[in-house]
Amino acid sequence: MTMCTCVWFKQYSNERNLAVNPQGGNTGLVGGSVPVFDEIILSTALMNQVISFDSVSGILVCQAGCILENLNRYLEELDFIMPLDLGAKGSCHIGGNVATNAGGLRLLRYGSLRGTVLGLEVVLANGSVLNCLASLRKDNTGYDLKQLFIGSEGTLGVITAVCILCPRKPMAVNLAFLGCQSFSQILETFTTCKRMLGEILSAYEFMDDRCMKLVVSHLKLSNPVTESPFFILIETSGSNSTHDQEKLNNFLECVMASGLVTDGTVATDDKKIKTLWALRERITEALTYDGYVFKYDISLPVEKLYDLVIDTRVRLGRSAKNVVGYGHLGDGNLHLNITAESYSHSLLDAIEPFVYEWTAKYSGSISAEHGLGFKKKHYIQYSKPWEAVLLMQQFKAMLDPKGILNPYKTLPSSS
Amino acid sequence: MTMCTCVWFKQYSNERNLAVNPQGGNTGLVGGSVPVFDEIILSTALMNQVISFDSVSGILVCQAGCILENLNRYLEELDFIMPLDLGAKGSCHIGGNVATNAGGLRLLRYGSLRGTVLGLEVVLANGSVLNCLASLRKDNTGYDLKQLFIGSEGTLGVITAVCILCPRKPMAVNLAFLGCQSFSQILETFTTCKRMLGEILSAYEFMDDRCMKLVVSHLKLSNPVTESPFFILIETSGSNSTHDQEKLNNFLECVMASGLVTDGTVATDDKKIKTLWALRERITEALTYDGYVFKYDISLPVEKLYDLVIDTRVRLGRSAKNVVGYGHLGDGNLHLNITAESYSHSLLDAIEPFVYEWTAKYSGSISAEHGLGFKKKHYIQYSKPWEAVLLMQQFKAMLDPKGILNPYKTLPSSS
């Protein structure tokens, strides 16, 4: 399949100036994986084979079109897991995950793909294959070229195979779902949590009461704790269930006694764990039932995270139906979502560039994990200085001089 | 200081074509930080200030000339640690660590700098400052330019400030020093260790009996266990000493009962921990007393790791004094060292390119963590295909068209 991709580029795209839109599971949220004008879609769907897995080192090599959930299922049978997990796992491809530097639910524990991806095979615009598919944890021979393709959304090359380091499947997983009275208490609970749960902490997610109302009313899920302004979901993953439960209980006693947390429930069995995760994971789905959704994916210093939600709510007043905040607090990543009865240009004008300017003011990122794609490429300057954008454009011109790789994406036009 | 660096490049280096050799603690092993001909040394020694530290997120921002050990000491008072640790910590600079993508003793636990470095400030060859000093765990706005400077040994830009994610200081540290009868038992012990110690495993180092003989005879250290062909050092770092000791004891009972390990000792107090670490950390020092040392830093699939030592020993026979193997087994990283009474050209010819060819045959890296610098740049093709080297040369030409940044290093000349 990689050879087909090369031949395609050599014989068609490059020679005839045909633009290509690489596409994995097409689950992105910024239009990076859909053609804009007349680009030809290059799908990775048939490149779906595992190439090798080493159970001593935990190193997996596979083709780019493998679906994330399938890889995880394959690994679980061998007592390993993928180092990333996200809502779209049932259809997203590992090649697309790497091309967009996907974050998701396990980043807090296993780190970003920049650390776990050990090697890539990439087809360049001129049809040559760049083989950086090393299966080594350490390799300091020259520049780390693969990093340039991670997160470049298919604009510099087409990822055809991936080598990734996988952690062992944890023997025990526990969940706590807690109610909290203020955002500052969420932060203090996080600090306590990092101290007392330490190495077993694998997720620290938060959602506000508006999110809870939406999943309860639109999806008929039940809130397992008393009404609170905020909710926290904490997951632990470890190698000894007795130890993990003891650590979790000690932590819960401490935050309950100090009043940081006002109510909570714990799950140790698979079924209840899934029920509690659904409250957080299905917020996106609940939002779609609420009307038209304006979606923002923001990184901020954690202390500032929720102020953006409050300020946006005040600014929009009654012109928005709901302004909600949730996300991966442990990573400083806020998903700010605004719903309205229907799309309105004046509402969009009230939101943008306000949200971007607010984020830039506190040195945040206007796209924490979704990328820029087609929809957000013009906002890059809110998070990157112009010298950096200029350099990115030079890289693009060098690697794709004819502009045939996923054009109109990621970077603003250099002219 | 950053401004001085810019002015320097603008007014002197770039305009007058003066080549520059960026230098941190000058602790590298491949000649990357020393001038070759008439380059001017640009030292980071005076850029030694911490800029900020956020104790909720664990994010540190500091100037490039901060000494690693000083940063660690600063963080320990705030209950955090640096995510990397290496023998040269007392004099190496964080800027140099990042420029060489240093690995070291904590990589197994906290991952590589590619995941923990969140932002960089870099002065480019034309004197402009590239500010990618974001303090965010997630930022997917455009290409991740900072990655190109990590591990490029000062050949693409001079790192002037670093933003890095730091883990909490572990509340409990334990060490086990074990004797083992064969290399395959070391591997099986590693698999058992990952399963039973899981999230608290922070180091898995090995050394052979020749290393032990050297530290015992040259440094007068004592071997704390019975004579064995191999020794393993296992470190755990966790948040609960009772749990950690219980896990370690369960693991030791298991590997002793199954005969994987034949003798061992455990340390929980600081003094004994340091004594045991010294056996592993001071091998380099012991080697210098043994004669002239030929040093190799190799990544290999773990199953193949020690075969290189055996084959080299057989090949060199009595022409070498000692051929020893040790290293970060958990990372697939072997330090192969060969000593002789004095330097000999014929011995070098017997070692090289043999060691590089052997490594290439098993898809290893001829420089796992030391980089290529001046000494190893011509061997890059053993670990990277020529398309990759060509692309690296294009990056170099784009970012440093006059070739004034650390010339004669990392890459073979493009002509």
PDB file of C-alpha atoms in Angstrom, chain A residues 227-321:
ATOM      1  CA  GLU A 227     -26.288  18.991  42.557  1.00  0.00           C
ATOM      2  CA  SER A 228     -23.062  21.003  42.553  1.00  0.00           C
ATOM      3  CA  PRO A 229     -21.592  23.825  40.463  1.00  0.00           C
ATOM      4  CA  PHE A 230     -18.783  21.495  39.318  1.00  0.00           C
ATOM      5  CA  PHE A 231     -18.061  17.800  38.956  1.00  0.00           C
ATOM      6  CA  ILE A 232     -14.731  15.977  38.860  1.00  0.00           C
ATOM      7  CA  LEU A 233     -13.991  12.560  37.386  1.00  0.00           C
ATOM      8  CA  ILE A 234     -10.831  10.928  38.705  1.00  0.00           C
ATOM      9  CA  GLU A 235      -9.492   7.675  37.304  1.00  0.00           C
ATOM     10  CA  THR A 236      -6.688   5.559  38.766  1.00  0.00           C
ATOM     11  CA  SER A 237      -4.868   2.783  36.895  1.00  0.00           C
ATOM     12  CA  GLY A 238      -2.400   0.608  38.729  1.00  0.00           C
ATOM     13  CA  SER A 239      -0.862  -2.793  39.218  1.00  0.00           C
ATOM     14  CA  ASN A 240      -2.346  -3.675  42.628  1.00  0.00           C
ATOM     15  CA  SER A 241      -6.065  -3.216  43.326  1.00  0.00           C
ATOM     16  CA  THR A 242      -5.731  -3.316  47.134  1.00  0.00           C
ATOM     17  CA  HIS A 243      -3.054  -0.605  47.100  1.00  0.00           C
ATOM     18  CA  ASP A 244      -4.968   1.510  44.591  1.00  0.00           C
ATOM     19  CA  GLN A 245      -8.234   1.365  46.534  1.00  0.00           C
ATOM     20  CA  GLU A 246      -6.421   2.222  49.733  1.00  0.00           C
ATOM     21  CA  LYS A 247      -4.780   5.251  48.112  1.00  0.00           C
ATOM     22  CA  LEU A 248      -8.099   6.367  46.621  1.00  0.00           C
ATOM     23  CA  ASN A 249      -9.923   5.968  49.948  1.00  0.00           C
ATOM     24  CA  ASN A 250      -7.237   7.927  51.823  1.00  0.00           C
ATOM     25  CA  PHE A 251      -7.494  10.682  49.234  1.00  0.00           C
ATOM     26  CA  LEU A 252     -11.305  10.776  49.390  1.00  0.00           C
ATOM     27  CA  GLU A 253     -11.318  10.906  53.184  1.00  0.00           C
ATOM     28  CA  CYS A 254      -8.867  13.800  53.060  1.00  0.00           C
ATOM     29  CA  VAL A 255     -10.801  15.919  50.502  1.00  0.00           C
ATOM     30  CA  MET A 256     -14.181  15.154  52.121  1.00  0.00           C
ATOM     31  CA  ALA A 257     -12.897  16.025  55.602  1.00  0.00           C
ATOM     32  CA  SER A 258     -11.393  19.303  54.424  1.00  0.00           C
ATOM     33  CA  GLY A 259     -14.591  20.238  52.570  1.00  0.00           C
ATOM     34  CA  LEU A 260     -12.865  20.449  49.174  1.00  0.00           C
ATOM     35  CA  VAL A 261     -15.359  17.932  47.846  1.00  0.00           C
ATOM     36  CA  THR A 262     -18.994  17.833  49.015  1.00  0.00           C
ATOM     37  CA  ASP A 263     -20.297  14.558  47.626  1.00  0.00           C
ATOM     38  CA  GLY A 264     -18.963  11.630  45.656  1.00  0.00           C
ATOM     39  CA  THR A 265     -19.308   8.076  44.414  1.00  0.00           C
ATOM     40  CA  VAL A 266     -16.684   5.435  43.611  1.00  0.00           C
ATOM     41  CA  ALA A 267     -16.660   2.658  41.008  1.00  0.00           C
ATOM     42  CA  THR A 268     -14.414  -0.385  40.830  1.00  0.00           C
ATOM     43  CA  ASP A 269     -16.450  -2.644  38.534  1.00  0.00           C
ATOM     44  CA  ASP A 270     -16.442  -2.256  34.772  1.00  0.00           C
ATOM     45  CA  LYS A 271     -20.134  -1.515  34.397  1.00  0.00           C
ATOM     46  CA  LYS A 272     -20.292   1.338  36.882  1.00  0.00           C
ATOM     47  CA  ILE A 273     -16.974   2.707  35.551  1.00  0.00           C
ATOM     48  CA  LYS A 274     -18.486   2.907  32.070  1.00  0.00           C
ATOM     49  CA  THR A 275     -21.679   4.542  33.405  1.00  0.00           C
ATOM     50  CA  LEU A 276     -19.677   7.253  35.148  1.00  0.00           C
ATOM     51  CA  TRP A 277     -17.323   7.836  32.193  1.00  0.00           C
ATOM     52  CA  ALA A 278     -20.416   8.257  29.974  1.00  0.00           C
ATOM     53  CA  LEU A 279     -21.386  11.398  31.903  1.00  0.00           C
ATOM     54  CA  ARG A 280     -18.151  13.012  30.755  1.00  0.00           C
ATOM     55  CA  GLU A 281     -17.657  11.324  27.376  1.00  0.00           C
ATOM     56  CA  ARG A 282     -21.196  11.951  26.089  1.00  0.00           C
ATOM     57  CA  ILE A 283     -21.261  15.709  26.694  1.00  0.00           C
ATOM     58  CA  THR A 284     -20.432  16.306  22.990  1.00  0.00           C
ATOM     59  CA  GLU A 285     -23.402  14.167  21.978  1.00  0.00           C
ATOM     60  CA  ALA A 286     -25.744  15.930  24.422  1.00  0.00           C
ATOM     61  CA  LEU A 287     -24.672  19.295  23.003  1.00  0.00           C
ATOM     62  CA  THR A 288     -25.782  18.324  19.484  1.00  0.00           C
ATOM     63  CA  TYR A 289     -29.336  17.876  20.846  1.00  0.00           C
ATOM     64  CA  ASP A 290     -29.232  21.378  22.298  1.00  0.00           C
ATOM     65  CA  GLY A 291     -29.022  23.242  18.989  1.00  0.00           C
ATOM     66  CA  TYR A 292     -26.215  24.665  16.857  1.00  0.00           C
ATOM     67  CA  VAL A 293     -22.852  24.280  18.654  1.00  0.00           C
ATOM     68  CA  PHE A 294     -19.871  26.662  18.496  1.00  0.00           C
ATOM     69  CA  LYS A 295     -16.891  24.558  19.666  1.00  0.00           C
ATOM     70  CA  TYR A 296     -13.602  25.788  21.131  1.00  0.00           C
ATOM     71  CA  ASP A 297     -10.665  23.715  22.317  1.00  0.00           C
ATOM     72  CA  ILE A 298      -8.416  25.901  24.445  1.00  0.00           C
ATOM     73  CA  SER A 299      -5.227  25.418  26.497  1.00  0.00           C
ATOM     74  CA  LEU A 300      -4.694  27.853  29.339  1.00  0.00           C
ATOM     75  CA  PRO A 301      -2.717  28.057  32.565  1.00  0.00           C
ATOM     76  CA  VAL A 302      -4.995  25.958  34.839  1.00  0.00           C
ATOM     77  CA  GLU A 303      -5.696  28.836  37.226  1.00  0.00           C
ATOM     78  CA  LYS A 304      -7.319  30.798  34.370  1.00  0.00           C
ATOM     79  CA  LEU A 305      -9.178  27.908  32.755  1.00  0.00           C
ATOM     80  CA  TYR A 306     -12.724  28.564  33.907  1.00  0.00           C
ATOM     81  CA  ASP A 307     -12.565  32.378  33.829  1.00  0.00           C
ATOM     82  CA  LEU A 308     -12.914  32.160  30.054  1.00  0.00           C
ATOM     83  CA  VAL A 309     -16.238  30.321  30.416  1.00  0.00           C
ATOM     84  CA  ILE A 310     -17.540  32.916  32.903  1.00  0.00           C
ATOM     85  CA  ASP A 311     -16.418  35.878  30.798  1.00  0.00           C
ATOM     86  CA  THR A 312     -17.913  34.372  27.628  1.00  0.00           C
ATOM     87  CA  ARG A 313     -21.191  33.705  29.440  1.00  0.00           C
ATOM     88  CA  VAL A 314     -21.365  37.308  30.665  1.00  0.00           C
ATOM     89  CA  ARG A 315     -20.461  38.671  27.224  1.00  0.00           C
ATOM     90  CA  LEU A 316     -23.052  36.648  25.298  1.00  0.00           C
ATOM     91  CA  GLY A 317     -25.872  37.027  27.836  1.00  0.00           C
ATOM     92  CA  ARG A 318     -29.168  35.784  26.464  1.00  0.00           C
ATOM     93  CA  SER A 319     -27.997  35.576  22.870  1.00  0.00           C
ATOM     94  CA  ALA A 320     -26.577  32.114  23.625  1.00  0.00           C
ATOM     95  CA  LYS A 321     -28.663  29.210  24.856  1.00  0.00           C
TER      96      LYS A 321
END
